[in-house]
PDB file of C-alpha atoms in Angstrom:
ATOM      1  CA  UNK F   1     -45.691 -10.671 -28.098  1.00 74.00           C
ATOM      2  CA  UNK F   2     -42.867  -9.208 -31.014  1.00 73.00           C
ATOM      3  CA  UNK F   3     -43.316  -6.091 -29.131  1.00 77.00           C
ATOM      4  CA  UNK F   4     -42.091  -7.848 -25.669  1.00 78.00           C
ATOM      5  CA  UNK F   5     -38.952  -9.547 -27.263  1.00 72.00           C
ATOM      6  CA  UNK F   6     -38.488  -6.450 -29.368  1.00 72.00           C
ATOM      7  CA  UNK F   7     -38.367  -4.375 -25.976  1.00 78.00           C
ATOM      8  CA  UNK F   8     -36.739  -6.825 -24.062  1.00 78.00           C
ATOM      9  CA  UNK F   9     -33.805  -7.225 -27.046  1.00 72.00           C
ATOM     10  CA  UNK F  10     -33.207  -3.575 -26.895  1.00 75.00           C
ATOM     11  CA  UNK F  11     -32.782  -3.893 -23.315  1.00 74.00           C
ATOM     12  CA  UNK F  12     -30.043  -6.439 -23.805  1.00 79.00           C
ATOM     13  CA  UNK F  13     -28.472  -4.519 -26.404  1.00 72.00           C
ATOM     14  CA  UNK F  14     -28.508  -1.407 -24.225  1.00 71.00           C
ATOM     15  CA  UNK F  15     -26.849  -3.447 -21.536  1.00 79.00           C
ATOM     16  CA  UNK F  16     -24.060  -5.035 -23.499  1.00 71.00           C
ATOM     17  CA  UNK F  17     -23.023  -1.757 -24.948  1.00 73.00           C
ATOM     18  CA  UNK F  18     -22.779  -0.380 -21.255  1.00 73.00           C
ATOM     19  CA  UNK F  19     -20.588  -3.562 -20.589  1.00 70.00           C
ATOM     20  CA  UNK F  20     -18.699  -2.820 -23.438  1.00 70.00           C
ATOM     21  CA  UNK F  21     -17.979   0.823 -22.496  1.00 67.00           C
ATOM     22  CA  UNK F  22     -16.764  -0.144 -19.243  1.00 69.00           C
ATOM     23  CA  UNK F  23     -14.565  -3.085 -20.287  1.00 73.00           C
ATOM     24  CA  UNK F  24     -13.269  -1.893 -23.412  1.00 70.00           C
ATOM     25  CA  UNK F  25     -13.861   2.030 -23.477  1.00 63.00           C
ATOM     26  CA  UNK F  26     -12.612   3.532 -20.087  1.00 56.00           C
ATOM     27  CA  UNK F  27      -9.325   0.954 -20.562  1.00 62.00           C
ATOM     28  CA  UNK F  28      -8.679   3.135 -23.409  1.00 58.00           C
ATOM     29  CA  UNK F  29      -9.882   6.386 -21.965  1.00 50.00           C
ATOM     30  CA  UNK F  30      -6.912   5.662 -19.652  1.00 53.00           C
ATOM     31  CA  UNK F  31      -4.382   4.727 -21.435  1.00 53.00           C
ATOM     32  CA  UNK F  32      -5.020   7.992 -23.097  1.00 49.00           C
ATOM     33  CA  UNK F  33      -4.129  10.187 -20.501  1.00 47.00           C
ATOM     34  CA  UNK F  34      -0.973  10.973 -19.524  1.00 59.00           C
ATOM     35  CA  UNK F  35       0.242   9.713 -16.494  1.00 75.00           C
ATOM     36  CA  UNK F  36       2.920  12.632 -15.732  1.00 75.00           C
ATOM     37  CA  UNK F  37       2.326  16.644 -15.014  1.00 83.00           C
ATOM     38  CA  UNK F  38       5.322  19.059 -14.718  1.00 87.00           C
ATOM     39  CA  UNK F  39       6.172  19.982 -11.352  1.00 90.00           C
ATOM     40  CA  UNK F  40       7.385  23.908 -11.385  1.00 89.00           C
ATOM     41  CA  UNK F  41      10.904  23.937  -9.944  1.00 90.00           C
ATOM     42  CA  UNK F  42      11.999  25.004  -6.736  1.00 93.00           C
ATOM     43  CA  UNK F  43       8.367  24.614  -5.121  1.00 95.00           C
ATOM     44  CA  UNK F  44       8.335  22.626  -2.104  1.00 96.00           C
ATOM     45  CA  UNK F  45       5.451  19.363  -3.031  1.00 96.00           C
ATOM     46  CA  UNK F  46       3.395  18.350  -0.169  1.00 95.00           C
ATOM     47  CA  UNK F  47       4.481  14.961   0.279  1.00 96.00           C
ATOM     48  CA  UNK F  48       1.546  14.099   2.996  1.00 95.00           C
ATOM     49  CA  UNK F  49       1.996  13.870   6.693  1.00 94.00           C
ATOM     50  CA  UNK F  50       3.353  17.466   6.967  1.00 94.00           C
ATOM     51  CA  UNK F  51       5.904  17.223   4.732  1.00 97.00           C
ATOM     52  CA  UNK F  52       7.192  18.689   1.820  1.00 96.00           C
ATOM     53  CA  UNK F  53       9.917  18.594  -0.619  1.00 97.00           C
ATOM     54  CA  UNK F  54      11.583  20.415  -3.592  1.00 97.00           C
ATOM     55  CA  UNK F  55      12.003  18.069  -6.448  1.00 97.00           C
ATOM     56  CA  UNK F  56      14.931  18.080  -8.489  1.00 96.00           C
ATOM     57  CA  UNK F  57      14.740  20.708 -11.403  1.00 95.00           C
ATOM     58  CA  UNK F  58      12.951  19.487 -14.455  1.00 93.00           C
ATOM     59  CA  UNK F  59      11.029  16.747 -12.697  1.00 95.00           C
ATOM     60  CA  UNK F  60       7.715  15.593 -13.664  1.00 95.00           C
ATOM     61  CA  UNK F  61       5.607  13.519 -11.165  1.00 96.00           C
ATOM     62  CA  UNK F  62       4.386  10.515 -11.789  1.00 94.00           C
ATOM     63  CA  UNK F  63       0.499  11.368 -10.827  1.00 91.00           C
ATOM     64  CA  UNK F  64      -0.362   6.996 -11.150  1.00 90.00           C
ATOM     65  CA  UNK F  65       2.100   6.878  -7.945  1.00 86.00           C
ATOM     66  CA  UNK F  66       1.700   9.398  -6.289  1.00 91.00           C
ATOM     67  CA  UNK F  67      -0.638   9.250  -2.540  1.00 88.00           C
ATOM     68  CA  UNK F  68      -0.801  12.111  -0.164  1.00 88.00           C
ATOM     69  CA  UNK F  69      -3.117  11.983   2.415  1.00 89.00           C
ATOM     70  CA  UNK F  70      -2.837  14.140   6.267  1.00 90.00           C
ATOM     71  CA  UNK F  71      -1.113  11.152   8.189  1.00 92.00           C
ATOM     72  CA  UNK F  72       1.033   9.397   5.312  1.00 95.00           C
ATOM     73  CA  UNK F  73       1.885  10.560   1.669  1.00 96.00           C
ATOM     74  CA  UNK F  74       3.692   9.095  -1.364  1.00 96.00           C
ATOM     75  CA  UNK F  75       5.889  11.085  -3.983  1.00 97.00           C
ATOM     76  CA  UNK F  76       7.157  10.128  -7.222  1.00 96.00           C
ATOM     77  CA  UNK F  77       9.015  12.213  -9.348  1.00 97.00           C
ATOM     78  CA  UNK F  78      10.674  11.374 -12.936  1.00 95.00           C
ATOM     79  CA  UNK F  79      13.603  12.741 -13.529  1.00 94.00           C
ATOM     80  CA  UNK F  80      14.685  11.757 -16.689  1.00 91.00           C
ATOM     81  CA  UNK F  81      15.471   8.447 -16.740  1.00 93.00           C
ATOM     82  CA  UNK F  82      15.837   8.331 -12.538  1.00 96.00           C
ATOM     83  CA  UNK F  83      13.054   7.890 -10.827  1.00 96.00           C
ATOM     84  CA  UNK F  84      12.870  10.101  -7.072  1.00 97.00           C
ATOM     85  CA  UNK F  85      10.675   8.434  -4.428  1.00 97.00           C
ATOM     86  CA  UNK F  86       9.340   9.940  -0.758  1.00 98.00           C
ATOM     87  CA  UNK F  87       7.214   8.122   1.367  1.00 98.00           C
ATOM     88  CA  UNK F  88       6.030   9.249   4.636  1.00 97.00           C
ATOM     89  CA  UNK F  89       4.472   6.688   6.868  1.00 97.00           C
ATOM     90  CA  UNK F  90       3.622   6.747  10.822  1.00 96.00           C
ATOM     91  CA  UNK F  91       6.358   5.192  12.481  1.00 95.00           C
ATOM     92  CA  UNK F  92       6.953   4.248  16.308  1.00 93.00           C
ATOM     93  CA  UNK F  93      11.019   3.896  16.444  1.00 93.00           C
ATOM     94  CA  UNK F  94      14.092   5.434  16.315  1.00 95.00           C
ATOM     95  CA  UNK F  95      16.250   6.288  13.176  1.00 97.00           C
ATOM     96  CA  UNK F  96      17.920   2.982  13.500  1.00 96.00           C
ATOM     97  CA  UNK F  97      14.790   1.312  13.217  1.00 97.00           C
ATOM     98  CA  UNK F  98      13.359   3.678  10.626  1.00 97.00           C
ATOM     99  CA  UNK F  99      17.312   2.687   8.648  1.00 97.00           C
ATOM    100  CA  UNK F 100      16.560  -0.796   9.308  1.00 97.00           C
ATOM    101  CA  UNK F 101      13.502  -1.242   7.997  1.00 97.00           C
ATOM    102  CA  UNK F 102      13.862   0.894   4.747  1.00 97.00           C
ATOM    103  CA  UNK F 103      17.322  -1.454   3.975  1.00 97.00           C
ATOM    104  CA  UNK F 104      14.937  -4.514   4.689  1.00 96.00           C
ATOM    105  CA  UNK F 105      12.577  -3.093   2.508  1.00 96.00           C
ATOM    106  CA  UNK F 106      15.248  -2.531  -0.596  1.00 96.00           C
ATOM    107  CA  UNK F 107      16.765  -5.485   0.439  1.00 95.00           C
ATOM    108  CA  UNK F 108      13.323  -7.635  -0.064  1.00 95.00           C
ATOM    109  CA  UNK F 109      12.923  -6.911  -3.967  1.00 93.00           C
ATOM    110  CA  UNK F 110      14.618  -9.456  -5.883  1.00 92.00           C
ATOM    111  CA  UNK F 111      18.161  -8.669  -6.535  1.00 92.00           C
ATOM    112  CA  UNK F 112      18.389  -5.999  -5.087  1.00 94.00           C
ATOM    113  CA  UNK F 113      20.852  -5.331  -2.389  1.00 94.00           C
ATOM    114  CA  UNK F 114      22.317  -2.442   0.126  1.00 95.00           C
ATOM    115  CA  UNK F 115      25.822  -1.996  -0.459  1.00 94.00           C
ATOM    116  CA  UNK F 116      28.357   0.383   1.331  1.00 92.00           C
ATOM    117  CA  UNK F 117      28.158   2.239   4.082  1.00 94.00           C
ATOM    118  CA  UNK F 118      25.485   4.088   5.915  1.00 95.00           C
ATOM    119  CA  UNK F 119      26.656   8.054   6.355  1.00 96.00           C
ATOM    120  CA  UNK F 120      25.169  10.722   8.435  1.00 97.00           C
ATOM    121  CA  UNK F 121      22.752  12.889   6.269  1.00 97.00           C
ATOM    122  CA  UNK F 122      21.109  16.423   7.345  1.00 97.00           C
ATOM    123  CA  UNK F 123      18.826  18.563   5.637  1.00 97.00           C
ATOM    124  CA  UNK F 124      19.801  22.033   4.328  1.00 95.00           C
ATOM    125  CA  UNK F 125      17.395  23.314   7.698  1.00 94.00           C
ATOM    126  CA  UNK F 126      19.492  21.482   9.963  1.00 94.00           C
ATOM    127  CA  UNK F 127      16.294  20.085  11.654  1.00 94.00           C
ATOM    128  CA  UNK F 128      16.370  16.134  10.450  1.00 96.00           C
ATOM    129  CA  UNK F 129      18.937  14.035  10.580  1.00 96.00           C
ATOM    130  CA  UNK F 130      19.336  10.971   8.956  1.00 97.00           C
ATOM    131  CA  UNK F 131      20.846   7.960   7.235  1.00 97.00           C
ATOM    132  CA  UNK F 132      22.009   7.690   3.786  1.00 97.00           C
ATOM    133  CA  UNK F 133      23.230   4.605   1.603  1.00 96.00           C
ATOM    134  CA  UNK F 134      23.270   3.070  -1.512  1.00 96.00           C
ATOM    135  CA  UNK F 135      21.916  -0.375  -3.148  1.00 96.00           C
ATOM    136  CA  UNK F 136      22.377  -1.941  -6.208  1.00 94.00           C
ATOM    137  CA  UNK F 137      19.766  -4.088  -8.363  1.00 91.00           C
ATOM    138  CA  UNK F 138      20.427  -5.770 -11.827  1.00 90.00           C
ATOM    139  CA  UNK F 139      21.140  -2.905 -14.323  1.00 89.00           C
ATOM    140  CA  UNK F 140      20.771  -0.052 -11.889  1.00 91.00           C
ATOM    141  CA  UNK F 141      22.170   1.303  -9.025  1.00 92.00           C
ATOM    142  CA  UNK F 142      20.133   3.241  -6.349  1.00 95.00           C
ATOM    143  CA  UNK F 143      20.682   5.640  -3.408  1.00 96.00           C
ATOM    144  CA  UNK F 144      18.731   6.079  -0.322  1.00 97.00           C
ATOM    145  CA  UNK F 145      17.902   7.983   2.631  1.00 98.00           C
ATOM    146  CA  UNK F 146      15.990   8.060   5.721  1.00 98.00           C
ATOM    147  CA  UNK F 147      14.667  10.339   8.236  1.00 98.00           C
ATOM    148  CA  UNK F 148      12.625  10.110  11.384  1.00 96.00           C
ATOM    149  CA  UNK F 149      10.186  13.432  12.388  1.00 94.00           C
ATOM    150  CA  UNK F 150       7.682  12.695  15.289  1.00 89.00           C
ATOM    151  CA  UNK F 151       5.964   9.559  14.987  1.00 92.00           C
ATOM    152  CA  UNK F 152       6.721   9.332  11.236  1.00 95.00           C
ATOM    153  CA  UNK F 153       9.264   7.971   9.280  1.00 97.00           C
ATOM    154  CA  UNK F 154      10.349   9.967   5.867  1.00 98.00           C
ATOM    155  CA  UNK F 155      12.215   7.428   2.549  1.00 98.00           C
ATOM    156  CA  UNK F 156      13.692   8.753   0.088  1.00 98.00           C
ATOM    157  CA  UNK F 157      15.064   6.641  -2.720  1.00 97.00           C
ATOM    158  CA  UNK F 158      16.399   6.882  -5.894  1.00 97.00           C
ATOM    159  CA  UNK F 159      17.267   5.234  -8.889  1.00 96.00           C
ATOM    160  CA  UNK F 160      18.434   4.836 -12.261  1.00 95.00           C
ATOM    161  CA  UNK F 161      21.975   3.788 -13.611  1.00 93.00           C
ATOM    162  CA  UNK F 162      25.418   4.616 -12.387  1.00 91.00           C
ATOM    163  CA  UNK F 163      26.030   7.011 -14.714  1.00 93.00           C
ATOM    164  CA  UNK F 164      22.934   8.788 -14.835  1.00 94.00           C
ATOM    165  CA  UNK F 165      22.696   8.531 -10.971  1.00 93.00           C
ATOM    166  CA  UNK F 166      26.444  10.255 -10.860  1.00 93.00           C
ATOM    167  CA  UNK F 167      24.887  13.322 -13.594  1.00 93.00           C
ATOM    168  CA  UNK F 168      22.102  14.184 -11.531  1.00 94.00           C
ATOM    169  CA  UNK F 169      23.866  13.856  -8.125  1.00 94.00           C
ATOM    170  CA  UNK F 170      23.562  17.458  -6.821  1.00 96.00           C
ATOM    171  CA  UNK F 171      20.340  17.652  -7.955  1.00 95.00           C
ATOM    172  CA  UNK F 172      19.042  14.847  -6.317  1.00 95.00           C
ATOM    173  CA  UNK F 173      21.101  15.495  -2.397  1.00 96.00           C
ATOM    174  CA  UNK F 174      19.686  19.267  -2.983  1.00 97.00           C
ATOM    175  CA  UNK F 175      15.861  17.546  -3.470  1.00 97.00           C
ATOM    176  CA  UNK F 176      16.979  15.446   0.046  1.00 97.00           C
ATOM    177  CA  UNK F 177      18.352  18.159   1.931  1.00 97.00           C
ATOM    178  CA  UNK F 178      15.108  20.098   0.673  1.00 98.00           C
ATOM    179  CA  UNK F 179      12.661  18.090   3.009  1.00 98.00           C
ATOM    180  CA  UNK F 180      10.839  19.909   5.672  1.00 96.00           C
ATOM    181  CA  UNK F 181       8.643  18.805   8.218  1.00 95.00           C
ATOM    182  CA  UNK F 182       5.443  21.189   9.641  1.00 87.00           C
ATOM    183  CA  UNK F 183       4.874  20.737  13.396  1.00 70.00           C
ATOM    184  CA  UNK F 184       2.422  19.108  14.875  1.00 53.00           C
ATOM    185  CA  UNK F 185       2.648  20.692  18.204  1.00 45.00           C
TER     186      UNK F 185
END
């Protein structure tokens, strides 16, 4: 009979240090790790869905965020301070559409607004055209563009604060004007 319950208590024991690795020990585990890699510079990054873009120089990617896959992908890259988003998504519309919903989409986080004007954007390729625009949220300001390629759609947005939005500016249009798109044809 002791040697039942003295089985049966190691058991338990065994089992509630298992629970407490999981719940307590992996937690920690990943917290440990760190949740950004260097990117090298002037590499394009496959974004998913065919496309890729050169991230501004000294970014690091945020590797918690970031979700390609062969019909949709998601990019984020720290820049400092600024943070440098891509998503590619399938999409059944035209740029105005693709515009729309992406200023929807800012517009739907609280306070957080589009403000100004839309402008004409091109990558350095000449092959997408788009829409570009800014927003503005409480403390930070933000930029975006958007793109259109097949039946996808391509965001790009970006923020951080006025001033350190202004500082990186040619960094982050040349990291817009970077994305390319691989046929599907």
């Amino acid at each position: 009979m002791w040697r039942r319950l003295l089985r049966n208590g190691f058991g338990s024991g065994v089992i509630v240090l298992v629970l407490g690795l999981l719940a307590y020990g992996l937690p920690a585990l990943d917290r440990s790790l760190d949740s950004t890699q260097a990117v090298p510079d002037g590499v394009p990054y496959d974004v998913g869905g065919g496309v890729t873009v050169i991230p501004p120089p000294g970014a690091l990617l945020d590797v918690t965020r970031t979700r390609p896959a062969d019909d949709r992908g998601t990019v984020v890259f720290l820049v400092g301070p600024i943070r440098y988003v891509v998503v590619v998504t399938p999409f059944d519309g035209g740029l105005p559409d693709a515009a729309d919903k992406l200023r929807r989409k800012i517009a739907s986080n609280r306070g957080y607004q589009v403000v100004g004007r839309e402008a004409s954007i091109a990558t350095a390729d000449g092959r997408l055209l788009g829409l570009a625009g800014g927003y503005s949220a409480p403390g930070l300001g933000g930029r975006y563009a958007v793109f259109t390629a097949g039946e996808r759609s391509i965001e790009v947005t970006v923020s951080g604060t006025d001033p350190q939005l202004n500082a990186a500016r040619a960094a982050i249009d040349a990291a817009t004007r970077s994305i390319t798109v691989r046929s599907t044809e």
